[in-house]
Coordinates of C-alpha atoms and ligand atoms in Angstrom, one line a residue:
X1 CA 20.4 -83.3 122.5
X2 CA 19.2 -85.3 125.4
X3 CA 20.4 -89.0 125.4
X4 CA 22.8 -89.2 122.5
X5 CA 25.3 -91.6 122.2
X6 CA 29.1 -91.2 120.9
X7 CA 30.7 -93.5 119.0
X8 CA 34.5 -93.6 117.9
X9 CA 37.0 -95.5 115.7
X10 CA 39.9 -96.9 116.9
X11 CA 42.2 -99.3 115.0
X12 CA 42.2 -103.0 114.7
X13 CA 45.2 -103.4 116.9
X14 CA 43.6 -101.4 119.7
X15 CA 42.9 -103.6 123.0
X16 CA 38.9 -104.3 122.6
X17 CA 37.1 -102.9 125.7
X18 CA 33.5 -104.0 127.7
X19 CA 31.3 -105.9 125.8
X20 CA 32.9 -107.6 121.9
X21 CA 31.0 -107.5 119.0
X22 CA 31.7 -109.7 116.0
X23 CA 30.8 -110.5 112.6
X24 CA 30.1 -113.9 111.1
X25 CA 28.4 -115.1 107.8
X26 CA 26.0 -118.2 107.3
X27 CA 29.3 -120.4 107.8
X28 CA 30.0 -118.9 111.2
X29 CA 32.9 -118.2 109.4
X30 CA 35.3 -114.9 111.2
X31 CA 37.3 -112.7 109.6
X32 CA 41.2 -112.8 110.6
X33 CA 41.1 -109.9 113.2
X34 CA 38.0 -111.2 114.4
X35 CA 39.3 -114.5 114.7
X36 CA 42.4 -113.2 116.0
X37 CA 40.3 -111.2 118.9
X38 CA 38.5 -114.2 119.6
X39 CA 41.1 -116.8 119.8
X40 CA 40.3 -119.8 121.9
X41 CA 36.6 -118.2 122.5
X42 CA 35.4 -119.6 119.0
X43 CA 35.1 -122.8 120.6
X44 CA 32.0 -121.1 122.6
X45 CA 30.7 -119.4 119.8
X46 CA 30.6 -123.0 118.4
X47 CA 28.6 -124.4 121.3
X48 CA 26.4 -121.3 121.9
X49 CA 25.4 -121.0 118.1
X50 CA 24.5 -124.9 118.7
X51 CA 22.4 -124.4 121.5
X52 CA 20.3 -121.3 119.8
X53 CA 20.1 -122.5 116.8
X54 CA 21.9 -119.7 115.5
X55 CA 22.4 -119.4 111.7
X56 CA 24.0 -116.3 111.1
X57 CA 21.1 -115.0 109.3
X58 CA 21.4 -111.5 108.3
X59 CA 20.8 -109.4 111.1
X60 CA 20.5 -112.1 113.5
X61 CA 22.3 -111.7 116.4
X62 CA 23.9 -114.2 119.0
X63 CA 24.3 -113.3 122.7
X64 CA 27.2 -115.2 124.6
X65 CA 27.9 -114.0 128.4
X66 CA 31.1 -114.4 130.3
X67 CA 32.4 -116.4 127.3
X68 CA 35.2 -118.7 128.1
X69 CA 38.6 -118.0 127.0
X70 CA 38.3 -114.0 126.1
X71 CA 38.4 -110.8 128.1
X72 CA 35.4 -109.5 127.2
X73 CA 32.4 -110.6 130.0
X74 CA 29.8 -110.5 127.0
X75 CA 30.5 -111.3 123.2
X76 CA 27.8 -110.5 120.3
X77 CA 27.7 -111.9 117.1
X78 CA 26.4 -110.4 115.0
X79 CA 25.2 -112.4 111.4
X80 CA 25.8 -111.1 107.9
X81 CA 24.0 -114.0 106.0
X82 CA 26.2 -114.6 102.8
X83 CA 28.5 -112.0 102.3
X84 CA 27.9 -111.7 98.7
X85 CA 24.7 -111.0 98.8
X86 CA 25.1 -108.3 101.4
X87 CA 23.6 -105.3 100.6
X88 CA 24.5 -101.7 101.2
X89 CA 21.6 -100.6 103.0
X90 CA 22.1 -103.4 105.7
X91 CA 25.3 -102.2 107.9
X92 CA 23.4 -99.2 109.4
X93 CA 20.5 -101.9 110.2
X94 CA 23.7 -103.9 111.9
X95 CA 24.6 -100.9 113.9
X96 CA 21.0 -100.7 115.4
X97 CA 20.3 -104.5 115.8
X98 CA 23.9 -104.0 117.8
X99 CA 22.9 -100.9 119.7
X100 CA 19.4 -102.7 120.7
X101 CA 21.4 -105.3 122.9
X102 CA 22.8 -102.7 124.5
X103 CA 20.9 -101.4 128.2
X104 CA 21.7 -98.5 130.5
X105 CA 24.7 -99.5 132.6
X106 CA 27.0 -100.9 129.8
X107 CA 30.2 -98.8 130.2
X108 CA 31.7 -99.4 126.8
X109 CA 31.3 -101.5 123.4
X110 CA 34.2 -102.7 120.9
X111 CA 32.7 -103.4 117.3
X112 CA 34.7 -105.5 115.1
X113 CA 34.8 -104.1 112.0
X114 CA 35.3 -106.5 109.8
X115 CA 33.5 -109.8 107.6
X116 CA 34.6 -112.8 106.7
X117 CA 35.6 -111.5 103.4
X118 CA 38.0 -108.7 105.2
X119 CA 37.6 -105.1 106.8
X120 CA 34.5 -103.3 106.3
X121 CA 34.8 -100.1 103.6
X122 CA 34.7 -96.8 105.0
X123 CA 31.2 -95.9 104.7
X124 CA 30.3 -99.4 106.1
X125 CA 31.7 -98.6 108.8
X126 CA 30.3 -95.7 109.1
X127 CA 26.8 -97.0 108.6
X128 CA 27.4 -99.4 111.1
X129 CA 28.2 -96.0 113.3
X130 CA 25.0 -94.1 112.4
X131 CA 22.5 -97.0 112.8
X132 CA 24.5 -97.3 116.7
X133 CA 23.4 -93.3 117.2
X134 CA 20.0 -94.0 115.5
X135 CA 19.1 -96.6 117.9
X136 CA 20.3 -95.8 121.1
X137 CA 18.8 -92.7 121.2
X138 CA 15.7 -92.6 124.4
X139 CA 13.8 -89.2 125.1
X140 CA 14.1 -89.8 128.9
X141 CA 13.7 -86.0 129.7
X142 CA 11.1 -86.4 132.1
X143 CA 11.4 -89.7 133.4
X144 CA 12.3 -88.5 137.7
X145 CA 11.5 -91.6 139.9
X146 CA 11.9 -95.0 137.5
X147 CA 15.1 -93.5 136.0
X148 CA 16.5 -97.0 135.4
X149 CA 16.5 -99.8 132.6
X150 CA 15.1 -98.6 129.8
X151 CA 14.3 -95.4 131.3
X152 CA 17.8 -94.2 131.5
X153 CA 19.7 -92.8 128.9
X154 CA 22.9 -94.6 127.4
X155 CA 26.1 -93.7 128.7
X156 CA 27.5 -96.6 126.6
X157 CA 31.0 -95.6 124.8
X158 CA 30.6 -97.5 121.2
X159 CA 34.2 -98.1 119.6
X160 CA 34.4 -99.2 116.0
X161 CA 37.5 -100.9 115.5
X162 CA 38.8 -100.6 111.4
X163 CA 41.2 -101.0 109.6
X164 CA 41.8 -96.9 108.4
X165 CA 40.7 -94.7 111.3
X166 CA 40.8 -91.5 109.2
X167 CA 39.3 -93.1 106.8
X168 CA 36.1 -94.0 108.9
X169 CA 35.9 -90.7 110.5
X170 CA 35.7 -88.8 107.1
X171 CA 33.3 -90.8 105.7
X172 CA 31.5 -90.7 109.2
X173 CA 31.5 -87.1 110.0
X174 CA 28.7 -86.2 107.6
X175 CA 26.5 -89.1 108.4
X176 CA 26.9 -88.2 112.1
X177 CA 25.7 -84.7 111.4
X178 CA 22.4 -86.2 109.8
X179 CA 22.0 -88.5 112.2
X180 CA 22.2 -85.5 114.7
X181 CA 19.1 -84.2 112.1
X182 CA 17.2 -87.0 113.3
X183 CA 17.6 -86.9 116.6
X184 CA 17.1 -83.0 116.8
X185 CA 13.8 -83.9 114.8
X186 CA 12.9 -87.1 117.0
X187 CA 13.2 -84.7 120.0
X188 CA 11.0 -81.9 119.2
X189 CA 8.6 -84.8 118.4
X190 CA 8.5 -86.0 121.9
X191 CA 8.6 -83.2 123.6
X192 CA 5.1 -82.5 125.9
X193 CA 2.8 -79.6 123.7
X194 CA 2.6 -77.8 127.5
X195 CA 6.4 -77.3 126.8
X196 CA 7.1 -77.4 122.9
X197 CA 4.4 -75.0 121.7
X198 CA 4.8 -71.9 119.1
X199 CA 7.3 -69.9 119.9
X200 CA 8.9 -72.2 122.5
X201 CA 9.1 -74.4 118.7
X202 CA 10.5 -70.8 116.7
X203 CA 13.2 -70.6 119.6
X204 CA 14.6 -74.0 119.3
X205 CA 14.6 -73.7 115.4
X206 CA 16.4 -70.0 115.8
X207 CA 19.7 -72.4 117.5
X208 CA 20.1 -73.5 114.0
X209 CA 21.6 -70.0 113.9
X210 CA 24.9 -71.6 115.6
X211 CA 25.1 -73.6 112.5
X212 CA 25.4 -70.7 110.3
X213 CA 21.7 -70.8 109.5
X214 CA 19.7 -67.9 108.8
X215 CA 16.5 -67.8 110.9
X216 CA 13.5 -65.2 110.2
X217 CA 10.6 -65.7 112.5
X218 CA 7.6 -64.2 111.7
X219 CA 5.4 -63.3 114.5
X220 CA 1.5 -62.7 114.3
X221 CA 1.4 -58.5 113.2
X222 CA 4.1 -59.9 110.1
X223 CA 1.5 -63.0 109.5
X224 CA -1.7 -60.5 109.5
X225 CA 0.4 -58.2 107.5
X226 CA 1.1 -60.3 104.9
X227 CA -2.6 -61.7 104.8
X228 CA -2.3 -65.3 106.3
X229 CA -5.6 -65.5 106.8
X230 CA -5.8 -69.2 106.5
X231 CA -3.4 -70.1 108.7
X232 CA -4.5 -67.1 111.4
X233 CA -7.8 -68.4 111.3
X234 CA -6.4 -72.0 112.9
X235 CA -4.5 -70.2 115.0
X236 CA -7.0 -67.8 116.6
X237 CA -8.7 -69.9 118.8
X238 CA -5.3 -70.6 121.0
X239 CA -3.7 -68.9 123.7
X240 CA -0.7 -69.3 122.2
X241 CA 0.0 -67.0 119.1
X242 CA 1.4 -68.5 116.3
X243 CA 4.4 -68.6 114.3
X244 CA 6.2 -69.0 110.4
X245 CA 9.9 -69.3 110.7
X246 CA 11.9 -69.4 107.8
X247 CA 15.4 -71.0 107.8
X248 CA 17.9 -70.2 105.1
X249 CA 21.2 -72.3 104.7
X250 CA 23.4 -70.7 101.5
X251 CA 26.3 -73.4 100.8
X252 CA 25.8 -73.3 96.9
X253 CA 26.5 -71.1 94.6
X254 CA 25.6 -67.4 95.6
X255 CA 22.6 -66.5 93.8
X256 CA 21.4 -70.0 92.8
X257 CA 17.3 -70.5 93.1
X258 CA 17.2 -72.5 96.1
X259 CA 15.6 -75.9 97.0
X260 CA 12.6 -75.7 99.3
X261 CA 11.1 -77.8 102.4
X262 CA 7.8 -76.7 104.4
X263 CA 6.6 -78.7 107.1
X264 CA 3.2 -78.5 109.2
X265 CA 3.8 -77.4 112.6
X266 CA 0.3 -78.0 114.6
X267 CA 2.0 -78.0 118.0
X268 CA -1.3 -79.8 119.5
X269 CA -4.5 -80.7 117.5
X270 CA -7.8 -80.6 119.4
X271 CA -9.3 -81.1 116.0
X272 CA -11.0 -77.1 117.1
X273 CA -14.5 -76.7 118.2
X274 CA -14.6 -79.6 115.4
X275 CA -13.0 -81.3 118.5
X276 CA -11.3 -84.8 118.4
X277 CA -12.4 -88.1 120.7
X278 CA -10.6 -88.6 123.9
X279 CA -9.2 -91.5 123.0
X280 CA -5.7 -91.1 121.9
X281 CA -5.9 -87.0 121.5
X282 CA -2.5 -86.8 123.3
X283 CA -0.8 -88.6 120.2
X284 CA -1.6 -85.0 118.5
X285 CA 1.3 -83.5 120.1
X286 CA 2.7 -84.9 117.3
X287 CA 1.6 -82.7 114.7
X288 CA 4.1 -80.8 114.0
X289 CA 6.1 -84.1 112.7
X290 CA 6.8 -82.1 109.5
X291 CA 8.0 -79.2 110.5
X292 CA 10.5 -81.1 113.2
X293 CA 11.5 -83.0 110.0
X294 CA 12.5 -79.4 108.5
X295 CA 14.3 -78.5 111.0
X296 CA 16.3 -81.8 111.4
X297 CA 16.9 -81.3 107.6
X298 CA 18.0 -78.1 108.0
X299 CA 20.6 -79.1 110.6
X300 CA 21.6 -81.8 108.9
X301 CA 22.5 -79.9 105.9
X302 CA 24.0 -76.8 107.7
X303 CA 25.9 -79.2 109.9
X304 CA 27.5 -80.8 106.7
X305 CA 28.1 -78.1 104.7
X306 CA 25.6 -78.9 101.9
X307 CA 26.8 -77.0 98.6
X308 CA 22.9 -76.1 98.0
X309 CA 20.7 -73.0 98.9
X310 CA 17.8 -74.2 100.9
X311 CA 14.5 -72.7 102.5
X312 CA 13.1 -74.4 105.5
X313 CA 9.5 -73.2 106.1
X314 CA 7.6 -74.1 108.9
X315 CA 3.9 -73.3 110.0
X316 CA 3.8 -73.3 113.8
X317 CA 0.2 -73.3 115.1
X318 CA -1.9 -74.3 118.0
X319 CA -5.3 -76.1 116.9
X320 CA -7.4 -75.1 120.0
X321 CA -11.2 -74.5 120.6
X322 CA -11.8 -71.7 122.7
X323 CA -14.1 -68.7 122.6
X324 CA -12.1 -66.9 119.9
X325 CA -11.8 -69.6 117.5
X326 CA -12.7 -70.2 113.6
X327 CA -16.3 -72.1 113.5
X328 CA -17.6 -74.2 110.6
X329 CA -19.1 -72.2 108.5
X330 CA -16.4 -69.4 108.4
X331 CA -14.7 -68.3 104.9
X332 CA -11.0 -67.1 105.6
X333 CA -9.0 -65.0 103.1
X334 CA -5.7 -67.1 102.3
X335 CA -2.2 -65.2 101.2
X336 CA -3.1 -66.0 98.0
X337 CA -6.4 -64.4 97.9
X338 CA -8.3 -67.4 97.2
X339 CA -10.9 -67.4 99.5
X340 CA -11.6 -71.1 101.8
X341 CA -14.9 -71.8 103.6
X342 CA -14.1 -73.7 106.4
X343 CA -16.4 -77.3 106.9
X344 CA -14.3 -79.2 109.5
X345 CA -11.5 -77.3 111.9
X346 CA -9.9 -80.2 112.2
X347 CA -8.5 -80.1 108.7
X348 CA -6.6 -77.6 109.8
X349 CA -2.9 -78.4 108.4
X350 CA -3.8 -78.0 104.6
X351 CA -5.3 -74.4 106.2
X352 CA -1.4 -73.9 107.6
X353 CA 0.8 -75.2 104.8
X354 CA -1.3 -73.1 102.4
X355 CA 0.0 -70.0 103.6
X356 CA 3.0 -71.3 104.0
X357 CA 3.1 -73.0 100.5
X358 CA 1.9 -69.6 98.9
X359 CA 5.0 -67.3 100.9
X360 CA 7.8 -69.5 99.8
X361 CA 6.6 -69.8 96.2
X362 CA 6.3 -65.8 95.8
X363 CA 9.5 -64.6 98.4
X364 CA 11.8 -67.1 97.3
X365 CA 11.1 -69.2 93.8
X366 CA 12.4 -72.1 94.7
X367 CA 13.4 -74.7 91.4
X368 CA 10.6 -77.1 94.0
X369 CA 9.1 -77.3 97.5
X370 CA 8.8 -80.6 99.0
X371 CA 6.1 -80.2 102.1
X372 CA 6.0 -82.8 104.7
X373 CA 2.8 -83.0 106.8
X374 CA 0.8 -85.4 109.1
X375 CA -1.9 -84.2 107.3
X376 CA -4.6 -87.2 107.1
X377 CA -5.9 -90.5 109.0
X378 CA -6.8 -91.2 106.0
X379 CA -3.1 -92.0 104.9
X380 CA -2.9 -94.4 107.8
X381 CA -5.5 -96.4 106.3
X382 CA -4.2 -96.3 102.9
X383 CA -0.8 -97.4 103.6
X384 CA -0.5 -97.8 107.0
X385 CA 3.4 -96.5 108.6
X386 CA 5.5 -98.5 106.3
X387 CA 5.3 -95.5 103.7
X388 CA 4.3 -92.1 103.1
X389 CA 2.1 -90.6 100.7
X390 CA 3.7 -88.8 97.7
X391 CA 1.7 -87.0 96.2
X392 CA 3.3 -84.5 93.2
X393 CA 2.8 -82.1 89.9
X394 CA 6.4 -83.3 89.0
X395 CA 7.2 -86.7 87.8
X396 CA 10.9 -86.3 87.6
X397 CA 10.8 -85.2 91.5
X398 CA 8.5 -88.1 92.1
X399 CA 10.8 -90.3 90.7
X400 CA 13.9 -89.0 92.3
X401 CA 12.1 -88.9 96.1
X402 CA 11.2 -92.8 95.1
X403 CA 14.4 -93.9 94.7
X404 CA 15.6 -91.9 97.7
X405 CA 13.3 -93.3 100.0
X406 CA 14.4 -96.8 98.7
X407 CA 18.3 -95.7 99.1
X408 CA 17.4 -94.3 103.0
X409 CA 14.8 -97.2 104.1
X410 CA 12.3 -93.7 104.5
X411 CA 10.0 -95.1 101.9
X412 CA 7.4 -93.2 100.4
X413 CA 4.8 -94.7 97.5
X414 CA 3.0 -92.0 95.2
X415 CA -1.1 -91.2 95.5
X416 CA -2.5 -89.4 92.5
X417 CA -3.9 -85.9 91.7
X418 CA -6.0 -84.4 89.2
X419 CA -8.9 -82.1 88.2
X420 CA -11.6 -85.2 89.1
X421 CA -10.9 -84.9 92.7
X422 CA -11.2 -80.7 92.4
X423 CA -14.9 -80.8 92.5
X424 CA -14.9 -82.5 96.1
X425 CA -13.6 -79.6 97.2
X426 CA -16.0 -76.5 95.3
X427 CA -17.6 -74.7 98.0
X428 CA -21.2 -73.3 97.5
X429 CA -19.6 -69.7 99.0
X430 CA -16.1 -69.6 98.8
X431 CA -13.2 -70.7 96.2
X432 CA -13.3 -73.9 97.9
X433 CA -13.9 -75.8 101.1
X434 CA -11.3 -77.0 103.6
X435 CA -12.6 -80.8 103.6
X436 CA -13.7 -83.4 100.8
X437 CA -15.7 -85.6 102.8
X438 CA -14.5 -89.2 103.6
X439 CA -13.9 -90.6 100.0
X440 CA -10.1 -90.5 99.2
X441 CA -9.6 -88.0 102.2
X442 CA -5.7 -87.8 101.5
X443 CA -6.1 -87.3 97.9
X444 CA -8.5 -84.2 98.5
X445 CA -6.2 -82.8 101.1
X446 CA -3.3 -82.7 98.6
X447 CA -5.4 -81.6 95.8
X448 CA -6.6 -78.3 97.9
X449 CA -2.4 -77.8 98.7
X450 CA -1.8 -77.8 94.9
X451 CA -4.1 -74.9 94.4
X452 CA -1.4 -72.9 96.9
X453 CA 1.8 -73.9 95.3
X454 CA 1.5 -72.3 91.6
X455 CA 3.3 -74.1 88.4
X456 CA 6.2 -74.7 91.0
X457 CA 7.3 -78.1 90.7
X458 CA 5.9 -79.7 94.7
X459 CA 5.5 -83.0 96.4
X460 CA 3.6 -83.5 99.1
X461 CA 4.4 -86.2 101.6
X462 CA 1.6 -87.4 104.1
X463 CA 3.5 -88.5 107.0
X464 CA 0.5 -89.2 109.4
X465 CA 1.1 -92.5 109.7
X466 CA 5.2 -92.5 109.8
X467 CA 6.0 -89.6 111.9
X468 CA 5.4 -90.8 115.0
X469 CA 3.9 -93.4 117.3
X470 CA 5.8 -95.7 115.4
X471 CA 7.2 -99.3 117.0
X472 CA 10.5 -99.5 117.6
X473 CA 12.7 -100.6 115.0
X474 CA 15.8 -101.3 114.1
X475 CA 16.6 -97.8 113.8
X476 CA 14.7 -96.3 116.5
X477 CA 13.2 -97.0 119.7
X478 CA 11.5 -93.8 120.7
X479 CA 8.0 -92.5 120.0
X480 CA 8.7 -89.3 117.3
X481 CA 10.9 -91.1 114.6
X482 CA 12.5 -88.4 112.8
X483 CA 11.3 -89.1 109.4
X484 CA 12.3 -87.4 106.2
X485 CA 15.2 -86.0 107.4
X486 CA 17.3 -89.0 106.1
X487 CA 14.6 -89.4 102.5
X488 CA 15.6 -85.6 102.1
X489 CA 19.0 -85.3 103.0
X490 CA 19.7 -88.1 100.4
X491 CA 17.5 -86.3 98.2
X492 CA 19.7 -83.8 98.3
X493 CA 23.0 -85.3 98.2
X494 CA 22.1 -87.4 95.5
X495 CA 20.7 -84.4 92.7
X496 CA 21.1 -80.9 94.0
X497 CA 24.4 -80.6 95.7
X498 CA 27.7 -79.2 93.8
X499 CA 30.0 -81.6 93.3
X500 CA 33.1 -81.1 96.0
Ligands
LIG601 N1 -3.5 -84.1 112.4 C1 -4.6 -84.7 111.8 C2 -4.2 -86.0 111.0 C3 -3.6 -87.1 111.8 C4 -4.4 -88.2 112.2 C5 -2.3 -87.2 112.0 C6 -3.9 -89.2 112.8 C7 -1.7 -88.3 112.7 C8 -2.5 -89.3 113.1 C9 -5.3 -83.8 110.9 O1 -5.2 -82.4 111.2 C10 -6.7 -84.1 110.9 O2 -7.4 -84.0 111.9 N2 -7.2 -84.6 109.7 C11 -8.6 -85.0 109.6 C12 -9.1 -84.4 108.3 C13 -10.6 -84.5 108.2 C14 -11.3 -83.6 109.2 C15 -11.0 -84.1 106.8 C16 -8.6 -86.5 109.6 O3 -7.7 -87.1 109.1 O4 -9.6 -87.1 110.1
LIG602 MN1 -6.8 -81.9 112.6
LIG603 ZN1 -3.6 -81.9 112.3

């Protein structure tokens, strides 16, 4: 990884170093280490929350340089609101709020762990941790000349001070190896698609191999071989040949049907000789959001030791329009046999993940796939980048990816299917066309992937609009965002992993 930070846990009694950060609740009330640490310095605190009308809101933060009275040259507080009502889900928000404040230059950071109500548990702590990693992270690769500011990566030490060191690092050692998920997902987001195309894409995703991942890669003769007509046919018109590689990670129980992710990986859309406007076309080196996602899934889970068989799938195409490529009006042959006249080349993910769908359901009979794909605009309009489409044949998986996305902050809210939306798609020559016109264009989309993935149970998730080209937030500050990888990876922890 490029620009990743590291972040420790030391005890209490350790001698705080660079810049302090503290807790305090609506009362400005401290802990006792924290008021300990402070000592005469609260007086400050006092006086600066005064003068900034500081409340100690939840999340709000409070910026005191050279503070009198204390070591430190710069002391953060950091607001819980009322401890009672604090919720879960909010320390790894602290942790990014915390590593926000933080520029290029900073040498180290001492986080108090601790509330007004005592220590923070374990896994607060680590949550405080992971949202640290999450939002320092800065894809600064190619940034020569102006390599200052924000433009640099963070060097920053973070320290978390606790009460139970071991404690902390157990409970944070698997959350730093998803958080290493996201950023290995975030990175291959952001990379240029001069750099990052097909098989530069199936080489990264074979160093999942150090992780004691199996990795197949199946080049263009094994695609034509096994009939992939629908995803050749996108990938024809490209210099670049494409690419399916297929990631295995066994840490269940030998034998045990396996879960299953796919993800679309268009390593640059043109849109085809269907080609896109000008006007933001270099965002669409971001298509390949989904498969990036698998891949920082895959990590994540490898990384951690997951006690669950998984396939990661990912379709790894270049959507280009030279003198080779498919036209509107051509009918490609699919994996499955079912035939697809092609109206638009720029619906050219649904072309991919059909292939792709139709492989993993036959080779490996998975108990569900879950594909993630920026597959429509039309998503971006429907629910703009707060949450992905879910689209599914599976209630009970629909229900448990709901409440997973609500658990990880990745949200995701549920679109419908069925047969009414199947005559958008009839084609006058083939088994269907590849586009259903402009009405419900996401819907349409999903509907022609359900015709590739059998009586398997399958979600779709529509990530156009949450992928990437996000804002920064309090988790991330970079372009690609990583999403899914934490949705999926509590997915997975929370119904389809042995109990340790
Ligand atoms: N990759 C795009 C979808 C997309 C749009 C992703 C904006 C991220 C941001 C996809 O391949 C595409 O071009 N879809 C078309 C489908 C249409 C031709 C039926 C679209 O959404 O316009
Ligand atoms: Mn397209
Ligand atoms: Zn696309």
């Amino acid at each position: 990884m490029t620009d990743a930070v590291k972040v420790g846990f030391v005890p209490f009694s350790a001698a705080a170093r660079g810049v302090l950060v503290v807790f305090c609740d609506d009362a400005l009330k401290f802990g006792p280490v924290t008021g300990k640490a402070l000592g005469t310095a609260v007086q400050a605190v006092k006086r600066a929350a005064a003068a900034n009308q500081f409340k100690g809101k939840s999340g709000a933060t409070l910026d005191i340089l050279a503070p009198e009275g204390l070591k430190a040259n710069r002391l953060i507080v950091v607001g819980t609101g009322k401890v009672a009502a604090l919720k879960d889900s909010e320390f790894i928000r602290f942790g990014g709020k915390i590593a926000a404040k933080i520029s290029a230059g900073t040498e180290a950071v001492t986080v108090v762990a601790e509330l007004p109500s005592g220590a923070l548990k374990p896994a607060q702590a680590a949550d405080v941790a992971a949202g640290i990693r999450l939002r320092a992270y800065r894809f600064t690769r190619y940034k020569t000349t102006k390599k200052d500011g924000d433009n640099a990566p963070l060097r920053t030490q973070f320290s978390v001070a606790v009460a139970d060191v071991a404690a902390a690092r157990r409970a944070f050692s698997p959350q730093s190896h998803v958080v290493d998920g996201v950023l290995t997902a975030r990175e291959l987001v952001n990379e240029p698609p001069n750099v990052l195309f097909p098989a530069e894409f199936a080489r990264r995703a074979s160093q999942l191999r150090k992780l004691g991942v199996r990795v197949e890669v199946l080049d263009v003769p094994a695609m034509k071989k096994l009939g992939m007509g629908a995803l050749l046919g996108v990938s024809q018109g490209s210099e670049h040949d494409g690419r399916v590689v297929v990631m295995r990670w066994n840490g269940g129980k030998p034998g045990e049907q396996p879960v299953a992710f796919v993800g679309k990986g268009v390593c640059f859309d043109t849109g085809g000789i269907s080609i896109k406007p000008s006007a933001s076309m270099e965002d669409m080196k971001g298509d390949m959001g989904g498969a990036a996602c698998v891949v920082g899934l895959m990590h994540a889970l490898a990384a951690r030791k997951a006690k669950v068989n998984v396939v990661g799938a990912i379709g790894l195409v270049e959507n280009m329009p030279d003198g080779n490529a498919q036209r509107p009006g051509d009918i490609v042959t699919s994996m499955s046999g079912q035939t697809i006249e092609i109206i638009n080349t720029d619906a050219e993910g649904r072309l991919v993940l059909a292939d792709v769908l139709w492989y993993v359901a036959k080779k490996h009979k998975p108990k569900f796939m879950i594909d993630l794909a920026t597959l429509t605009g039309a998503i971006l309009v429907a629910l703009g980048i707060e949450y992905a489409g879910l689209f599914s044949n599976d209630d009970r998986l629909a229900e448990r990816l709901t409440a997973a996305g609500q658990a990880s902050g990745e949200r995701v809210w549920r679109m419908p299917l069925g047969p009414e939306y199947d005559k958008q798609i009839d084609s006058q020559f083939a088994d269907m066309k590849n586009t259903g016109g402009r009405n419900g264009g996401s819907i349409t989309a999903a509907q022609f992937l359900q015709r590739f993935v059998d009586d398997i149970p399958w979600a779709h998730l529509d990530i156009a609009g949450t992928a990437m080209s996000v804002p920064a937030s309090d988790l991330n500050r970079s372009w690609g965002s990583g999403y899914g990888v934490r949705l999926l990876n509590q997915l997975v922890a929370d119904h389809y992993e042995a109990k340790r």
